[in-house]
Short mmCIF file of C-alpha atoms in Angstrom, two decimals:
data_model
loop_
_atom_site.label_atom_id
_atom_site.label_comp_id
_atom_site.label_asym_id
_atom_site.label_seq_id
_atom_site.Cartn_x
_atom_site.Cartn_y
_atom_site.Cartn_z
CA MET A 1 24.96 -7.29 -7.37
CA PRO A 2 21.57 -5.54 -7.72
CA ALA A 3 21.27 -3.24 -10.70
CA ALA A 4 21.90 0.40 -9.93
CA PRO A 5 18.94 2.75 -10.40
CA GLY A 6 18.68 3.97 -13.97
CA ARG A 7 20.63 1.16 -15.69
CA ALA A 8 19.42 -2.04 -17.31
CA PRO A 9 19.52 -5.13 -15.07
CA HIS A 10 22.46 -7.46 -15.43
CA PRO A 11 21.47 -10.78 -17.10
CA ALA A 12 22.51 -12.66 -13.98
CA GLU A 13 20.17 -10.52 -11.90
CA LEU A 14 17.27 -11.19 -14.22
CA ALA A 15 18.01 -14.91 -14.20
CA ALA A 16 18.04 -14.92 -10.41
CA LEU A 17 14.60 -13.39 -10.26
CA GLN A 18 13.24 -15.69 -12.93
CA ARG A 19 14.25 -18.81 -11.05
CA THR A 20 13.47 -17.54 -7.56
CA VAL A 21 10.10 -19.19 -7.11
CA GLY A 22 10.05 -21.40 -10.18
CA ASN A 23 7.12 -19.65 -11.80
CA ALA A 24 8.19 -19.81 -15.44
CA ALA A 25 5.63 -22.44 -16.37
CA VAL A 26 2.83 -20.56 -14.66
CA THR A 27 3.89 -17.31 -16.33
CA ARG A 28 3.79 -18.96 -19.75
CA ARG A 29 0.32 -20.28 -19.02
CA LEU A 30 -0.83 -16.81 -18.04
CA GLN A 31 0.69 -15.36 -21.19
CA ARG A 32 -1.49 -17.63 -23.33
CA LEU A 33 -4.57 -15.84 -22.04
CA GLU A 34 -5.61 -13.07 -24.37
CA ASP A 35 -6.84 -10.41 -21.97
CA PRO A 36 -5.87 -6.97 -23.28
CA GLY A 37 -4.50 -3.88 -21.62
CA VAL A 38 -3.58 -3.91 -17.97
CA ARG A 39 -3.72 -7.67 -17.60
CA GLU A 40 -1.39 -8.15 -20.54
CA GLN A 41 1.03 -5.69 -18.99
CA ALA A 42 0.80 -7.54 -15.68
CA ARG A 43 1.69 -10.83 -17.34
CA ALA A 44 4.63 -9.20 -19.08
CA HIS A 45 5.94 -7.89 -15.76
CA ALA A 46 5.50 -11.30 -14.13
CA ALA A 47 7.59 -12.84 -16.91
CA ASP A 48 10.24 -10.11 -16.66
CA PRO A 49 10.05 -8.74 -13.10
CA VAL A 50 12.90 -6.25 -13.33
CA SER A 51 11.24 -4.56 -16.32
CA HIS A 52 8.59 -3.12 -14.03
CA GLY A 53 9.23 0.59 -13.57
CA GLU A 54 9.06 0.38 -9.78
CA TRP A 55 11.56 -2.46 -9.34
CA GLY A 56 14.38 -0.07 -8.47
CA THR A 57 12.26 1.79 -5.92
CA PHE A 58 11.09 -1.47 -4.36
CA ARG A 59 14.63 -2.82 -4.15
CA GLU A 60 15.99 0.34 -2.54
CA ASP A 61 13.13 0.69 -0.07
CA MET A 62 13.39 -2.96 0.92
CA ALA A 63 17.12 -2.60 1.51
CA GLN A 64 16.56 0.50 3.60
CA ALA A 65 13.94 -1.39 5.63
CA GLY A 66 16.47 -4.14 6.37
CA PHE A 67 15.31 -6.87 3.98
CA SER A 68 17.88 -9.21 2.49
CA ARG A 69 18.40 -9.36 -1.25
CA ASP A 70 16.94 -12.87 -1.41
CA VAL A 71 13.73 -11.87 0.37
CA THR A 72 13.46 -8.76 -1.80
CA GLU A 73 13.76 -10.71 -5.03
CA ILE A 74 11.35 -13.43 -3.96
CA ALA A 75 8.78 -10.94 -2.66
CA TRP A 76 8.90 -8.91 -5.88
CA GLN A 77 8.40 -12.00 -8.02
CA LEU A 78 5.45 -13.06 -5.87
CA VAL A 79 3.83 -9.63 -5.93
CA LEU A 80 4.00 -9.39 -9.72
CA GLY A 81 2.99 -13.02 -10.19
CA GLY A 82 -0.01 -12.41 -7.98
CA ILE A 83 -1.06 -9.35 -9.96
CA ALA A 84 -0.80 -11.35 -13.19
CA GLU A 85 -2.97 -14.17 -11.83
CA GLN A 86 -5.53 -11.99 -10.08
CA GLY A 87 -7.59 -11.06 -13.15
CA GLN A 88 -8.63 -14.63 -13.78
CA LEU A 89 -9.51 -15.14 -10.11
CA ASN A 90 -11.62 -11.98 -10.16
CA ASP A 91 -13.53 -13.24 -13.20
CA GLU A 92 -14.08 -16.63 -11.57
CA ALA A 93 -15.27 -15.00 -8.34
CA MET A 94 -17.97 -13.06 -10.17
CA ALA A 95 -19.00 -16.03 -12.32
CA ARG A 96 -19.17 -18.64 -9.56
CA PHE A 97 -20.42 -16.78 -6.51
CA THR A 98 -23.17 -14.30 -5.70
CA GLU A 99 -22.39 -13.69 -2.03
CA ARG A 100 -19.81 -10.96 -1.58
CA GLN A 101 -17.74 -12.69 1.08
CA ALA A 102 -17.50 -15.82 -1.07
CA GLN A 103 -16.28 -13.64 -3.94
CA ARG A 104 -13.73 -11.99 -1.67
CA ASP A 105 -12.52 -15.35 -0.39
CA HIS A 106 -12.02 -16.65 -3.91
CA ARG A 107 -10.12 -13.54 -4.98
CA ALA A 108 -7.92 -13.91 -1.90
CA SER A 109 -7.11 -17.52 -2.77
CA ASN A 110 -4.35 -16.22 -5.05
CA SER A 111 -1.51 -18.69 -4.44
CA TRP A 112 1.15 -16.06 -5.17
CA TYR A 113 -0.16 -13.77 -2.45
CA GLN A 114 -0.46 -16.71 -0.07
CA GLU A 115 3.20 -17.52 -0.68
CA LEU A 116 4.08 -13.85 -0.26
CA VAL A 117 2.74 -13.92 3.30
CA LYS A 118 4.95 -16.90 4.09
CA VAL A 119 7.98 -14.91 2.92
CA VAL A 120 7.21 -11.54 4.54
CA GLY A 121 4.95 -12.53 7.43
CA ASP A 122 7.61 -11.85 10.04
CA TYR A 123 7.90 -8.31 8.66
CA LEU A 124 4.28 -7.50 9.54
CA GLU A 125 5.08 -7.12 13.22
CA ILE A 126 4.13 -3.83 14.86
CA ASP A 127 6.65 -1.42 16.37
CA THR A 128 4.22 0.09 18.90
CA PRO A 129 2.33 -1.54 21.78
CA THR A 130 -0.95 -1.43 19.85
CA LEU A 131 -2.16 -2.49 16.42
CA ALA A 132 -4.54 -0.32 14.39
CA LEU A 133 -7.27 -1.04 11.82
CA TRP A 134 -9.38 1.46 9.92
CA SER A 135 -12.21 1.91 7.46
CA GLY A 136 -13.37 4.99 5.62
CA GLY A 137 -10.36 6.47 3.84
CA ARG A 138 -6.59 5.97 3.61
CA GLU A 139 -5.94 9.11 5.70
CA LEU A 140 -7.18 7.15 8.72
CA SER A 141 -4.05 5.02 8.51
CA ASP A 142 -1.86 8.08 8.96
CA TYR A 143 -4.17 9.32 11.69
CA ALA A 144 -3.85 6.04 13.59
CA ARG A 145 -0.09 6.13 13.20
CA GLY A 146 -0.04 9.66 14.57
CA LYS A 147 -1.92 8.38 17.61
CA GLY A 148 0.88 5.92 18.37
CA HIS A 149 -0.65 2.78 16.85
CA THR A 150 0.67 0.63 14.00
CA PRO A 151 -1.56 0.05 10.96
CA LEU A 152 -0.61 -2.46 8.29
CA GLU A 153 0.76 0.32 6.10
CA ALA A 154 3.32 1.20 8.78
CA THR A 155 4.83 -2.28 9.12
CA ALA A 156 8.19 -2.94 7.50
CA PHE A 157 6.76 -4.62 4.41
CA GLY A 158 3.44 -2.77 4.34
CA ALA A 159 5.21 0.59 4.23
CA VAL A 160 7.28 -0.45 1.22
CA VAL A 161 4.32 -1.72 -0.81
CA ASP A 162 2.11 1.20 0.22
CA ARG A 163 4.43 3.59 -1.63
CA LEU A 164 4.08 1.72 -4.93
CA ALA A 165 1.43 1.92 -7.64
CA LEU A 166 2.24 -1.61 -8.97
CA THR A 167 -0.71 -1.60 -11.41
CA PRO A 168 -3.36 0.91 -12.50
CA ASP A 169 -6.08 -1.66 -11.79
CA TRP A 170 -6.66 -1.64 -8.04
CA MET A 171 -8.77 -4.81 -8.29
CA LEU A 172 -5.59 -6.72 -9.15
CA LYS A 173 -3.77 -5.64 -5.98
CA THR A 174 -6.56 -5.22 -3.39
CA PRO A 175 -6.68 -8.99 -2.72
CA MET A 176 -2.97 -8.83 -1.87
CA TRP A 177 -3.75 -6.29 0.84
CA ASN A 178 -6.58 -8.50 2.10
CA VAL A 179 -4.22 -11.47 2.40
CA LEU A 180 -1.59 -9.33 4.13
CA SER A 181 -4.26 -7.92 6.44
CA LYS A 182 -5.33 -11.37 7.55
CA ALA A 183 -1.76 -12.22 8.48
CA PHE A 184 -1.34 -8.83 10.17
CA VAL A 185 -4.45 -9.20 12.34
CA SER A 186 -3.40 -12.68 13.47
CA ARG A 187 -0.38 -11.05 15.13
CA ALA A 188 -2.46 -9.01 17.59
CA ARG A 189 -1.15 -9.44 21.13
CA GLY A 190 -2.85 -6.56 22.95
CA PRO A 191 -5.47 -3.83 22.41
CA VAL A 192 -6.45 -3.21 18.79
CA HIS A 193 -7.61 0.33 18.00
CA ILE A 194 -10.20 0.55 15.23
CA PHE A 195 -10.83 3.90 13.54
CA LEU A 196 -14.16 4.14 11.77
CA ARG A 197 -15.19 7.01 9.53
CA ALA A 198 -17.87 5.18 7.56
CA TYR A 199 -19.59 1.92 8.46
CA ASN A 200 -19.95 -0.73 5.78
CA PRO A 201 -20.93 -4.21 6.98
CA GLU A 202 -19.34 -5.72 3.87
CA SER A 203 -16.02 -3.91 4.24
CA VAL A 204 -12.83 -5.89 4.81
CA LEU A 205 -12.70 -4.45 8.33
CA ILE A 206 -16.15 -5.68 9.36
CA ALA A 207 -16.43 -8.82 7.25
CA GLN A 208 -12.88 -10.15 7.60
CA GLU A 209 -10.65 -8.41 10.11
CA VAL A 210 -13.00 -8.08 13.09
CA PRO A 211 -14.27 -11.70 12.87
CA GLN A 212 -10.68 -12.90 12.76
CA LEU A 213 -9.88 -10.75 15.77
CA ARG A 214 -12.74 -12.41 17.65
CA VAL A 215 -10.97 -15.72 17.14
CA VAL A 216 -7.70 -14.25 18.38
CA MET A 217 -9.49 -12.75 21.40
CA ALA A 218 -10.89 -16.15 22.34
CA LEU A 219 -7.32 -17.44 22.61
CA ASP A 220 -5.69 -14.35 24.11
CA PRO A 221 -7.55 -12.28 26.75
CA ALA A 222 -5.04 -9.45 26.30
CA VAL A 223 -6.51 -8.72 22.87
CA ARG A 224 -9.48 -6.35 23.01
CA LEU A 225 -11.08 -3.94 20.56
CA VAL A 226 -11.12 -0.19 21.10
CA TRP A 227 -13.39 1.63 18.65
CA HIS A 228 -13.04 5.27 17.56
CA PRO A 229 -15.74 7.14 15.57
CA VAL A 230 -13.91 9.65 13.37
CA TYR A 231 -15.15 12.72 11.49
CA ALA A 232 -13.35 14.92 8.95
CA THR A 233 -13.99 18.59 9.67
CA GLU A 234 -14.38 21.38 7.10
CA ASP A 235 -10.64 21.97 6.99
CA GLY A 236 -9.97 18.25 6.43
CA SER A 237 -8.57 17.51 9.88
CA LEU A 238 -9.73 14.35 11.64
CA MET A 239 -11.41 14.46 15.03
CA GLU A 240 -13.20 11.86 17.13
CA ILE A 241 -16.90 12.04 18.01
CA THR A 242 -17.90 11.93 21.66
CA GLY A 243 -21.01 10.32 23.08
CA ARG A 244 -22.57 13.81 23.32
CA LEU A 245 -21.90 14.41 19.63
CA GLY A 246 -19.03 16.79 20.15
CA LEU A 247 -15.56 16.55 18.66
CA ALA A 248 -12.45 15.70 20.67
CA PRO A 249 -8.86 14.59 20.03
CA ASP A 250 -9.64 11.17 21.51
CA ALA A 251 -13.02 9.55 22.12
CA PRO A 252 -12.78 5.75 22.35
CA CYS A 253 -15.94 3.64 22.56
CA SER A 254 -16.60 0.45 24.45
CA GLY A 255 -17.84 -1.46 21.41
CA ARG A 256 -18.75 -1.49 17.74
CA ASP A 257 -22.47 -0.81 18.19
CA GLU A 258 -21.83 2.27 20.30
CA CYS A 259 -19.24 3.51 17.82
CA VAL A 260 -21.58 3.07 14.85
CA ARG A 261 -24.49 4.71 16.69
CA ILE A 262 -22.40 7.76 17.56
CA LEU A 263 -21.04 7.99 14.04
CA TYR A 264 -24.47 7.74 12.45
CA ASP A 265 -26.05 10.20 14.89
CA TYR A 266 -23.37 12.76 14.16
CA LEU A 267 -23.65 12.33 10.40
CA ARG A 268 -27.46 12.59 10.57
CA LEU A 269 -27.82 15.38 13.08
CA VAL A 270 -24.65 17.47 13.09
CA HIS A 271 -22.87 16.97 9.78
CA ASP A 272 -22.83 20.03 7.52
CA PRO A 273 -23.83 18.96 3.97
CA ALA A 274 -21.49 21.65 2.64
CA ASN A 275 -18.48 19.94 4.22
CA PRO A 276 -16.79 18.19 1.27
CA HIS A 277 -14.47 16.11 3.46
CA SER A 278 -17.34 14.10 4.97
CA GLN A 279 -19.79 13.98 2.08
CA ARG A 280 -18.81 10.44 1.18
CA ALA A 281 -19.21 9.18 4.75
CA HIS A 282 -22.63 10.84 4.96
CA ALA A 283 -23.70 9.37 1.61
CA GLU A 284 -22.60 5.86 2.61
CA MET A 285 -24.39 6.15 5.93
CA SER A 286 -27.57 7.38 4.23
CA ALA A 287 -27.47 4.58 1.66
CA HIS A 288 -26.97 1.96 4.36
CA LEU A 289 -29.87 3.27 6.44
CA ALA A 290 -32.13 3.44 3.40
CA ALA A 291 -31.24 -0.12 2.42
CA ASN A 292 -32.32 -1.25 5.89
CA GLY A 293 -35.54 0.76 5.84
CA THR A 294 -34.34 3.03 8.65
CA PRO A 295 -35.55 6.67 8.67
CA GLN A 296 -32.72 9.10 8.06
#
């Protein structure tokens, strides 16, 4: 039986996790590396998965979401194993590649995360007619969900992992989300609503998710992209920008270029510099325009 919250795991439970995916040899190899701090802690958790402080929360949330005990144990082992391995992949990515997408691809080659998708892939299905993607702040995920769409963080497995810290080093877990996102996008079967608050051509959305969606669209005419330029007002609420540079509850665009133009025009011409909720979006837009030699 799973350990109850607040008590030490039963030896049989620990043994079950340790043998789940046969990673003992890999864990020992990782332990021989002498990286300090967070990476050392990650290796320790990979070797002893139930010692991680969030194991109980993960187990309970997975059970509530309908996952079996076997899937829960395997997924947890793979998540922690992936975090332990990710540091070395991040170092290799920076040492071997200069192009950002090549670096991202190498970081996402984490075999633990790839195996994780095989285990939980069926739990990335959406529970609404439309799938949602976003870029420009985590609050956009909740905004999309409120609009009736399903972002990755609202899927059965995504919602469980989204509630966990896992590690204080986000660079060790971001590649996991990129791998999950790729599997999530491949499941598009109808309109995909994209909520954009800041445009970054090297973001996961633009560099990975949208190109993959183009492939899906070529195979399934029902899949199309619906873009939404989003702005955070002075009170922090999110609104969509219309073609006339007004704000409305819903203002879909016909394509990416129109969405980006509207977003940039609003940030350049209408945005109040004193609005703290959109300062980052304005700064990113300004930096991107300056890098391209475009007057601001």
